[in-house]
Every structure is written in structure tokens, then in C-alpha cells.
PDB file of C-alpha atoms and ligand atoms in Angstrom:
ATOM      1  CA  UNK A 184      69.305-122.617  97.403  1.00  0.00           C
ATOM      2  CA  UNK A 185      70.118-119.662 100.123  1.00  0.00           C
ATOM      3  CA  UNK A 186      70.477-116.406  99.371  1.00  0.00           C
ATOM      4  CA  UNK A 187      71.853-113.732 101.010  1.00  0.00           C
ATOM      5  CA  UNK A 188      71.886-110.106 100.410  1.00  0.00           C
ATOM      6  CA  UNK A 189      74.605-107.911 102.328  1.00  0.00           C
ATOM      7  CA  UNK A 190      75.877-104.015 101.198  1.00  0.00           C
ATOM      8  CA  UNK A 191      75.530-101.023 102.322  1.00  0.00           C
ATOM      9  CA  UNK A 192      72.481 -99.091 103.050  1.00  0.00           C
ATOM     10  CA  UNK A 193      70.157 -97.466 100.208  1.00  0.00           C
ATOM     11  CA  UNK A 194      71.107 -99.559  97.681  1.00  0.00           C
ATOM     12  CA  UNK A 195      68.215-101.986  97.203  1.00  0.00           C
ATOM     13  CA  UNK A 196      68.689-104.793  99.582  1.00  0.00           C
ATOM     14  CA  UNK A 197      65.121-104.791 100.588  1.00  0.00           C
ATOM     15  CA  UNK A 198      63.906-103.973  97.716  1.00  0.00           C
ATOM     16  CA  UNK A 199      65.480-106.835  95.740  1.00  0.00           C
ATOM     17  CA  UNK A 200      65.063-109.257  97.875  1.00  0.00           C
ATOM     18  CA  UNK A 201      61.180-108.593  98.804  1.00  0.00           C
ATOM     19  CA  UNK A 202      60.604-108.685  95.074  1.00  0.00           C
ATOM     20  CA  UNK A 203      62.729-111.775  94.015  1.00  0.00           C
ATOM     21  CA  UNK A 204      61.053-113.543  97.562  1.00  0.00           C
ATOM     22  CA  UNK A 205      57.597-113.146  96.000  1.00  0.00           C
ATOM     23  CA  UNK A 206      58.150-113.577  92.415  1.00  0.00           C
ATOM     24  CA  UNK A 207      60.149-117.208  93.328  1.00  0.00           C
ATOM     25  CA  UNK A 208      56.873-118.578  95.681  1.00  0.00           C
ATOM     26  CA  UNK A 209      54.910-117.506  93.027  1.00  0.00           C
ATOM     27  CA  UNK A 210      56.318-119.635  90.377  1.00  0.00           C
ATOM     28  CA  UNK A 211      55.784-122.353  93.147  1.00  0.00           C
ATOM     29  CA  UNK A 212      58.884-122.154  94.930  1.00  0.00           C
ATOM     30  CA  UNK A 213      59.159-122.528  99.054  1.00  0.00           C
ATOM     31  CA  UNK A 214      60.557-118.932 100.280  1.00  0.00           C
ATOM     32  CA  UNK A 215      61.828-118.430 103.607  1.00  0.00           C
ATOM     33  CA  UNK A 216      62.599-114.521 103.897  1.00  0.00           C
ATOM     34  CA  UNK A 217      64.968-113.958 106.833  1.00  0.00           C
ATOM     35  CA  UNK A 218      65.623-110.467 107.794  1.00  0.00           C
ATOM     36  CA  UNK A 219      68.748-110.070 109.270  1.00  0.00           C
ATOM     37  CA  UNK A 220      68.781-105.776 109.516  1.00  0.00           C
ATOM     38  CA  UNK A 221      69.162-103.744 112.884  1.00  0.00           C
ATOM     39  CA  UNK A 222      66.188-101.564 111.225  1.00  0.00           C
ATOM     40  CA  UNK A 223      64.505-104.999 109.860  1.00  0.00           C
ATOM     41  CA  UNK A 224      61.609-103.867 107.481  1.00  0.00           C
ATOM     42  CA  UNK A 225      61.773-106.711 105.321  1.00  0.00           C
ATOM     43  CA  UNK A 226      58.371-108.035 106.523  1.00  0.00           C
ATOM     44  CA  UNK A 227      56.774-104.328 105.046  1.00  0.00           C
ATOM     45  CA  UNK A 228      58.040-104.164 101.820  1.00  0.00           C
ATOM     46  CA  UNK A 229      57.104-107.879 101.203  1.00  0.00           C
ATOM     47  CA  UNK A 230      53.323-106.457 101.551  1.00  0.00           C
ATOM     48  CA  UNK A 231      53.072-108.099 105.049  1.00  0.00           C
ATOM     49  CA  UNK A 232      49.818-106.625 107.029  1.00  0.00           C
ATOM     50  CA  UNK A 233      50.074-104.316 109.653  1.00  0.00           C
ATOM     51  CA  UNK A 234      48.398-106.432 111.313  1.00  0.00           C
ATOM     52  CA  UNK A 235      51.103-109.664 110.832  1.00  0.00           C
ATOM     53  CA  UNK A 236      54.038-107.359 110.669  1.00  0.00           C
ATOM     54  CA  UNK A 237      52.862-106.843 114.223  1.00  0.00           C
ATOM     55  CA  UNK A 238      52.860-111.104 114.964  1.00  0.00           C
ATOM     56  CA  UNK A 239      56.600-111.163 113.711  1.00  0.00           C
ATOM     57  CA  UNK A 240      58.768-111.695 117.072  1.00  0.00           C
ATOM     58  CA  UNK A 241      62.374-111.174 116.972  1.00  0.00           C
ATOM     59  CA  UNK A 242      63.809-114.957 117.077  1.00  0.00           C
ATOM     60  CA  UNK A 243      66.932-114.814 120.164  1.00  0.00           C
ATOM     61  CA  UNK A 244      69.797-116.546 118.745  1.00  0.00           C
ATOM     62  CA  UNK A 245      70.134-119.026 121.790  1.00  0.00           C
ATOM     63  CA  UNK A 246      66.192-120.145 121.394  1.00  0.00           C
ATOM     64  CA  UNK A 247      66.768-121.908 118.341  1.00  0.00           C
ATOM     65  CA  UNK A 248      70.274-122.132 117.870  1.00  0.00           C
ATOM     66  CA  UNK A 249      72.520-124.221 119.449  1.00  0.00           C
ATOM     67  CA  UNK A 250      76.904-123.780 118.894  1.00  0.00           C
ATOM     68  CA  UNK A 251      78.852-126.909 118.486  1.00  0.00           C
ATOM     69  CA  UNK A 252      82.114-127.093 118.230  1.00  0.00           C
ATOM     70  CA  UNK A 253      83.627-129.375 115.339  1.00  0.00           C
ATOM     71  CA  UNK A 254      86.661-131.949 115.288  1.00  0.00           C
ATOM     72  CA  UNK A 255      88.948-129.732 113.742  1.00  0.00           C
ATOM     73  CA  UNK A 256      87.592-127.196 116.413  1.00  0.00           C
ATOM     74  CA  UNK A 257      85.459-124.680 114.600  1.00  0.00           C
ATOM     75  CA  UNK A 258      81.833-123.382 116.151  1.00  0.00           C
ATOM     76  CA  UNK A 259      78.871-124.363 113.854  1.00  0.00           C
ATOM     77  CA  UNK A 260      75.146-123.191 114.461  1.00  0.00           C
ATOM     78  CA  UNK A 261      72.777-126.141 114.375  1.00  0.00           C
ATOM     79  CA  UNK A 262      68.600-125.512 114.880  1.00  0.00           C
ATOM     80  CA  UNK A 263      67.687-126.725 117.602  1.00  0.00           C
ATOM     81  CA  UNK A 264      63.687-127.012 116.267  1.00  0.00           C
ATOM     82  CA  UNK A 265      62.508-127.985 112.955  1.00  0.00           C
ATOM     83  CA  UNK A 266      62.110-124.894 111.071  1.00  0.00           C
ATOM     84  CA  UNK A 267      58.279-124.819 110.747  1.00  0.00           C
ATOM     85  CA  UNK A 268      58.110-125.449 114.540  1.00  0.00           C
ATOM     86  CA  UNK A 269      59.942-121.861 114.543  1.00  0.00           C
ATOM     87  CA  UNK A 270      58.317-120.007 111.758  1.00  0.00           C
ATOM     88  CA  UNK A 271      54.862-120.967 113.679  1.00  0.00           C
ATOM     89  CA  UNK A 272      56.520-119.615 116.848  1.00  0.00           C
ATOM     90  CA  UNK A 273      58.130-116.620 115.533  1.00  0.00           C
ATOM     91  CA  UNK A 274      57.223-115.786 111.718  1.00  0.00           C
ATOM     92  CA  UNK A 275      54.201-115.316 109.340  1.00  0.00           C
ATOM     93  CA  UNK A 276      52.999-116.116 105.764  1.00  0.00           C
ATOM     94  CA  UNK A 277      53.092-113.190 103.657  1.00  0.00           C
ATOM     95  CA  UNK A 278      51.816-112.509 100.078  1.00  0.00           C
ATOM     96  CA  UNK A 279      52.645-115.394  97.427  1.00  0.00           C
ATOM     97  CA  UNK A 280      53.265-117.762 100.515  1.00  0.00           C
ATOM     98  CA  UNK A 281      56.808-115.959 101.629  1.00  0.00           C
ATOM     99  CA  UNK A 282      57.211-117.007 105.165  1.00  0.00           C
ATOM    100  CA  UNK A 283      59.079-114.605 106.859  1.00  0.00           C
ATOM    101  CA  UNK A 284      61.492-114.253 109.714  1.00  0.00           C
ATOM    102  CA  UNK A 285      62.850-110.952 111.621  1.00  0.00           C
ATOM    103  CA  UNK A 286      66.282-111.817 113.198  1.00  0.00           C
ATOM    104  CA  UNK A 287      67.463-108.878 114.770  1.00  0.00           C
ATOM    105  CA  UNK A 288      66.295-105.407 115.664  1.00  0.00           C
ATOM    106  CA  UNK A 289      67.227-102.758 117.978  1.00  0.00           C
ATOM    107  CA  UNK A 290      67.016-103.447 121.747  1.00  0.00           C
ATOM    108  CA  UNK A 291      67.165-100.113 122.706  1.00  0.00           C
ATOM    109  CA  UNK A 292      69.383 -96.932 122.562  1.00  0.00           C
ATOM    110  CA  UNK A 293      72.885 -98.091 123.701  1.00  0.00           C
ATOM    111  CA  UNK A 294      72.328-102.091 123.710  1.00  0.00           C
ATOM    112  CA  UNK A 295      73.669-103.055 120.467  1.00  0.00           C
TER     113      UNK A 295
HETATM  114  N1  ADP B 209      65.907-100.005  91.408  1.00  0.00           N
HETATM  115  C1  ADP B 209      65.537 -98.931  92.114  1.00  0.00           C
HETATM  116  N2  ADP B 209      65.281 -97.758  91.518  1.00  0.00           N
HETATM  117  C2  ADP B 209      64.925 -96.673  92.234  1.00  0.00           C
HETATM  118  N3  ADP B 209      64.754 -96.651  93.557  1.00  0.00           N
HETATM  119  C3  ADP B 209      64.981 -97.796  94.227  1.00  0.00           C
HETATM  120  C4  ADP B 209      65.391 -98.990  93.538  1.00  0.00           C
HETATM  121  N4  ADP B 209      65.567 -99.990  94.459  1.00  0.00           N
HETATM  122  C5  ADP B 209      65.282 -99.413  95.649  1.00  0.00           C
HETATM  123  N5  ADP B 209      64.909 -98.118  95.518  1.00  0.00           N
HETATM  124  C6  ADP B 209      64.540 -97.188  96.596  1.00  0.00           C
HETATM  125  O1  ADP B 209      65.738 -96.872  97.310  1.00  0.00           O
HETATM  126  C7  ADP B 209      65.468 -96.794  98.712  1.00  0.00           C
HETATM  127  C8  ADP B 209      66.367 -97.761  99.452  1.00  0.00           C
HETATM  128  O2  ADP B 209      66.028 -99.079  99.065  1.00  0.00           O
HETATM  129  P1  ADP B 209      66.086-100.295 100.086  1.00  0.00           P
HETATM  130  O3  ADP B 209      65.655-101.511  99.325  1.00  0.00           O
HETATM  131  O4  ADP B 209      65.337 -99.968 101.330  1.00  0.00           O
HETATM  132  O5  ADP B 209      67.650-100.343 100.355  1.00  0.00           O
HETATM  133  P2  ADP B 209      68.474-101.157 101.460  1.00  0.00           P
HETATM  134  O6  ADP B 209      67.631-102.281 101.942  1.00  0.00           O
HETATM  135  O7  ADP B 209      69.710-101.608 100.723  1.00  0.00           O
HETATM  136  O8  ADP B 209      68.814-100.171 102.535  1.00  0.00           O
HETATM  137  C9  ADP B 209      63.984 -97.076  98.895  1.00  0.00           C
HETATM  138  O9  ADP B 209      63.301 -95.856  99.003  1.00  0.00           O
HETATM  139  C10 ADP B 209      63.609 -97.818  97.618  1.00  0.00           C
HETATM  140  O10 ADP B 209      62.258 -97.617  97.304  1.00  0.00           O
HETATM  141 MG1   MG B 210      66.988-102.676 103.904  1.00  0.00          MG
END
């Protein structure tokens, strides 16, 4: 099942979905967390270290993704690794076993 969380700011996103992360892997369930915000702090309110907050590195688009385009002509993203390849690379095991990913971020004032 995926799960995504979109709306506008202040209204729980990270909240919610930090919570309902850890309370599904700890009734057994596999949890990948992807955080997908500018200001990502995902990782810190699922009671990630310091320490592995610091491990997470942003994952580029174009490392593990790869655009193809389909008959009828629409673009599709397709990994180009197996997913644990990339959360080894790029994420880290939080409380309850919540694997977690940071997407995006800032690249500076004026990048986008
Ligand atoms: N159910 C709630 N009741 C009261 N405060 C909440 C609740 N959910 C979130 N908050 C608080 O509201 C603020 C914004 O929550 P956050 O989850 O960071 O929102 P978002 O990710 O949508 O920007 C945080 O300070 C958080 O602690
Ligand atoms: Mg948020």
C-alpha cells in the first residue's frame, strides 16, 4: 500500500505520517518513509538520531530514476536499483524499523 500525504503547511503532515510510519512497523509492517518536503524533517520527528539524521543524503532524481516513455507516449519513472540497494546508499533505519528516505531539500538560496 503507498501513501502519500500532500496539503498545506502546519497542518500535520509530518506529524501524521511520522506517527502512522511507526505505529504500522510496529505491528510488523515494512515502512518505507519518503520525505518529499523542500524543508524535509521527516527523518526528526520519526525519532531519527542526530547522529543518522546526519547519514540521510538527499537521493538526485536521475541516480535512481530512470524516464521511459510509454506506447501511448506518456513518461513513467522506473528505479533503476533495487530499493534496498538505495536505502543502504541513501537512507537509514529509524525507530520501529521505519526506513527512511529524504527526497528533496533546498539547494541553496535562489536554486529551486
Ligand atoms: N493533532 C495536533 N494537535 C496539535 N498540534 C499538532 C497536531 N498535529 C501537529 N501539530 C503541531 O503543528 C505543527 C505543524 O505540524 P507538522 O506535522 O510539522 O505540519 P506539516 O508537516 O503539515 O507542515 C507542529 O508544531 C506540530 O507539533
Ligand atoms: Mg512537514
Amino acid at each position: 500500500m503507498r501513501i502519500a500525504v500532500a496539503g498545506k503547511g502546519g497542518a500535520g503532515k509530518t506529524t501524521i505520517s511520522a506517527t502512522a510510519a511507526r505505529h504500522l512497523a510496529g505491528k510488523g509492517f515494512r515502512v518505507n518513509a519518503l520525505d518529499d518536503d523542500p524543508n524535509p524533517n521527516l527523518a526528526a520527528a520519526l525519532g531519527l538520531s542526530e547522529k543518522l539524521v546526519e547519514k540521510l543524503r538527499r537521493v538526485e532524481r536521475d541516480e535512481i530514476l530512470e524516464e521511459r516513455e510509454t506506447e501511448d507516449g506518456a513518461a513513467e519513472l522506473y528505479l533503476t536499483r533495487p530499493f534496498d540497494e538505495v536505502i543502504d546508499g541513501y537512507g537509514a533505519v529509524g525507530p520501529d524499523g521505519v526506513r527512511v528516505l529524504t527526497m528533496t531539500g533546498l539547494l541553496g538560496a535562489g536554486k529551486g
